[in-house]
Amino acid sequence: MIKADIVNRVAENSDLPRVKAARAVDTILGAMKDALGDGKRIELRGFGVFQVRDRKRGVGRNPKTGVEVTISPGKTVLFKPGKELKNL
């Protein structure tokens, strides 16, 4: 499923024009991006939890040459599915 599929489903289920449904989906996704960018946790009951975690520094390897490459520490988004989503 891609973003266009979500927009179409919102438009069908809410009897909104597709343009307004697209704006609603963009608003929700934008709010989620802003919250994760600020390091906040997003909890959607019955669906799951998104949160930002620190990623450790590590060592990777170039598969072609075998040369070791240092991977710098950073941040990543973790998704943990809720109980209802796991039971599907």
PDB file of C-alpha atoms in Angstrom:
ATOM      1  CA  MET A   1       0.000   0.000   0.000  1.00  0.00           C
ATOM      2  CA  ILE A   2       1.316   3.413  -0.929  1.00  0.00           C
ATOM      3  CA  LYS A   3       0.312   6.926   0.078  1.00  0.00           C
ATOM      4  CA  ALA A   4      -2.092   7.255  -2.878  1.00  0.00           C
ATOM      5  CA  ASP A   5      -3.934   4.120  -1.691  1.00  0.00           C
ATOM      6  CA  ILE A   6      -4.340   5.652   1.768  1.00  0.00           C
ATOM      7  CA  VAL A   7      -5.650   8.892   0.257  1.00  0.00           C
ATOM      8  CA  ASN A   8      -8.159   6.955  -1.861  1.00  0.00           C
ATOM      9  CA  ARG A   9      -9.388   4.968   1.140  1.00  0.00           C
ATOM     10  CA  VAL A  10      -9.801   8.139   3.244  1.00  0.00           C
ATOM     11  CA  ALA A  11     -11.731   9.773   0.395  1.00  0.00           C
ATOM     12  CA  GLU A  12     -14.029   6.747   0.017  1.00  0.00           C
ATOM     13  CA  ASN A  13     -14.714   6.257   3.732  1.00  0.00           C
ATOM     14  CA  SER A  14     -15.287   9.911   4.591  1.00  0.00           C
ATOM     15  CA  ASP A  15     -17.085  11.122   1.440  1.00  0.00           C
ATOM     16  CA  LEU A  16     -14.445  13.842   1.035  1.00  0.00           C
ATOM     17  CA  PRO A  17     -13.093  14.966  -2.314  1.00  0.00           C
ATOM     18  CA  ARG A  18      -9.747  13.370  -3.107  1.00  0.00           C
ATOM     19  CA  VAL A  19      -7.951  16.740  -2.804  1.00  0.00           C
ATOM     20  CA  LYS A  20      -9.186  17.265   0.766  1.00  0.00           C
ATOM     21  CA  ALA A  21      -8.400  13.667   1.689  1.00  0.00           C
ATOM     22  CA  ALA A  22      -4.854  14.146   0.350  1.00  0.00           C
ATOM     23  CA  ARG A  23      -4.491  17.310   2.432  1.00  0.00           C
ATOM     24  CA  ALA A  24      -5.694  15.435   5.542  1.00  0.00           C
ATOM     25  CA  VAL A  25      -3.224  12.583   4.987  1.00  0.00           C
ATOM     26  CA  ASP A  26      -0.382  15.068   4.343  1.00  0.00           C
ATOM     27  CA  THR A  27      -1.266  16.929   7.546  1.00  0.00           C
ATOM     28  CA  ILE A  28      -1.205  13.754   9.629  1.00  0.00           C
ATOM     29  CA  LEU A  29       2.072  12.526   8.132  1.00  0.00           C
ATOM     30  CA  GLY A  30       3.619  15.990   8.537  1.00  0.00           C
ATOM     31  CA  ALA A  31       2.636  16.076  12.205  1.00  0.00           C
ATOM     32  CA  MET A  32       4.168  12.631  12.694  1.00  0.00           C
ATOM     33  CA  LYS A  33       7.413  13.715  10.975  1.00  0.00           C
ATOM     34  CA  ASP A  34       7.619  16.843  13.135  1.00  0.00           C
ATOM     35  CA  ALA A  35       7.050  14.863  16.332  1.00  0.00           C
ATOM     36  CA  LEU A  36       9.686  12.260  15.435  1.00  0.00           C
ATOM     37  CA  GLY A  37      12.073  15.032  14.388  1.00  0.00           C
ATOM     38  CA  ASP A  38      11.672  16.526  17.874  1.00  0.00           C
ATOM     39  CA  GLY A  39      12.438  13.126  19.417  1.00  0.00           C
ATOM     40  CA  LYS A  40       8.883  12.550  20.652  1.00  0.00           C
ATOM     41  CA  ARG A  41       7.128   9.193  20.898  1.00  0.00           C
ATOM     42  CA  ILE A  42       3.973   8.548  18.832  1.00  0.00           C
ATOM     43  CA  GLU A  43       1.500   6.034  20.249  1.00  0.00           C
ATOM     44  CA  LEU A  44      -1.465   4.936  18.139  1.00  0.00           C
ATOM     45  CA  ARG A  45      -3.595   2.618  20.281  1.00  0.00           C
ATOM     46  CA  GLY A  46      -4.342  -0.662  18.556  1.00  0.00           C
ATOM     47  CA  PHE A  47      -1.738   0.051  15.859  1.00  0.00           C
ATOM     48  CA  GLY A  48       1.657   0.588  17.462  1.00  0.00           C
ATOM     49  CA  VAL A  49       4.333   2.955  18.727  1.00  0.00           C
ATOM     50  CA  PHE A  50       6.895   4.956  16.762  1.00  0.00           C
ATOM     51  CA  GLN A  51       9.908   6.291  18.617  1.00  0.00           C
ATOM     52  CA  VAL A  52      13.364   7.652  17.882  1.00  0.00           C
ATOM     53  CA  ARG A  53      16.294   5.613  19.151  1.00  0.00           C
ATOM     54  CA  ASP A  54      20.024   6.268  19.135  1.00  0.00           C
ATOM     55  CA  ARG A  55      21.992   4.005  16.818  1.00  0.00           C
ATOM     56  CA  LYS A  56      25.402   2.830  17.977  1.00  0.00           C
ATOM     57  CA  ARG A  57      28.623   3.400  16.116  1.00  0.00           C
ATOM     58  CA  GLY A  58      29.763   0.358  14.218  1.00  0.00           C
ATOM     59  CA  VAL A  59      32.005  -1.097  11.581  1.00  0.00           C
ATOM     60  CA  GLY A  60      30.688  -2.125   8.179  1.00  0.00           C
ATOM     61  CA  ARG A  61      32.369  -3.761   5.235  1.00  0.00           C
ATOM     62  CA  ASN A  62      32.267  -2.873   1.552  1.00  0.00           C
ATOM     63  CA  PRO A  63      30.981  -6.073  -0.092  1.00  0.00           C
ATOM     64  CA  LYS A  64      32.983  -5.561  -3.293  1.00  0.00           C
ATOM     65  CA  THR A  65      36.379  -4.693  -1.863  1.00  0.00           C
ATOM     66  CA  GLY A  66      36.139  -6.012   1.704  1.00  0.00           C
ATOM     67  CA  VAL A  67      37.430  -2.680   3.077  1.00  0.00           C
ATOM     68  CA  GLU A  68      36.151  -1.858   6.558  1.00  0.00           C
ATOM     69  CA  VAL A  69      34.107   1.324   6.859  1.00  0.00           C
ATOM     70  CA  THR A  70      33.264   3.122  10.104  1.00  0.00           C
ATOM     71  CA  ILE A  71      29.543   3.724  10.548  1.00  0.00           C
ATOM     72  CA  SER A  72      28.921   6.871  12.562  1.00  0.00           C
ATOM     73  CA  PRO A  73      26.368   6.943  15.374  1.00  0.00           C
ATOM     74  CA  GLY A  74      23.010   8.440  14.568  1.00  0.00           C
ATOM     75  CA  LYS A  75      19.311   8.116  15.151  1.00  0.00           C
ATOM     76  CA  THR A  76      16.737   5.724  13.740  1.00  0.00           C
ATOM     77  CA  VAL A  77      12.975   5.317  13.998  1.00  0.00           C
ATOM     78  CA  LEU A  78      11.739   2.180  15.707  1.00  0.00           C
ATOM     79  CA  PHE A  79       8.206   0.826  15.201  1.00  0.00           C
ATOM     80  CA  LYS A  80       6.724  -1.586  17.694  1.00  0.00           C
ATOM     81  CA  PRO A  81       3.359  -3.036  16.595  1.00  0.00           C
ATOM     82  CA  GLY A  82       0.448  -3.025  19.035  1.00  0.00           C
ATOM     83  CA  LYS A  83      -1.327  -6.121  20.310  1.00  0.00           C
ATOM     84  CA  GLU A  84      -4.219  -5.864  17.820  1.00  0.00           C
ATOM     85  CA  LEU A  85      -1.842  -5.484  14.869  1.00  0.00           C
ATOM     86  CA  LYS A  86       0.240  -8.458  16.030  1.00  0.00           C
ATOM     87  CA  ASN A  87      -2.880 -10.623  16.215  1.00  0.00           C
ATOM     88  CA  LEU A  88      -3.749 -10.038  12.548  1.00  0.00           C
TER      89      LEU A  88
END
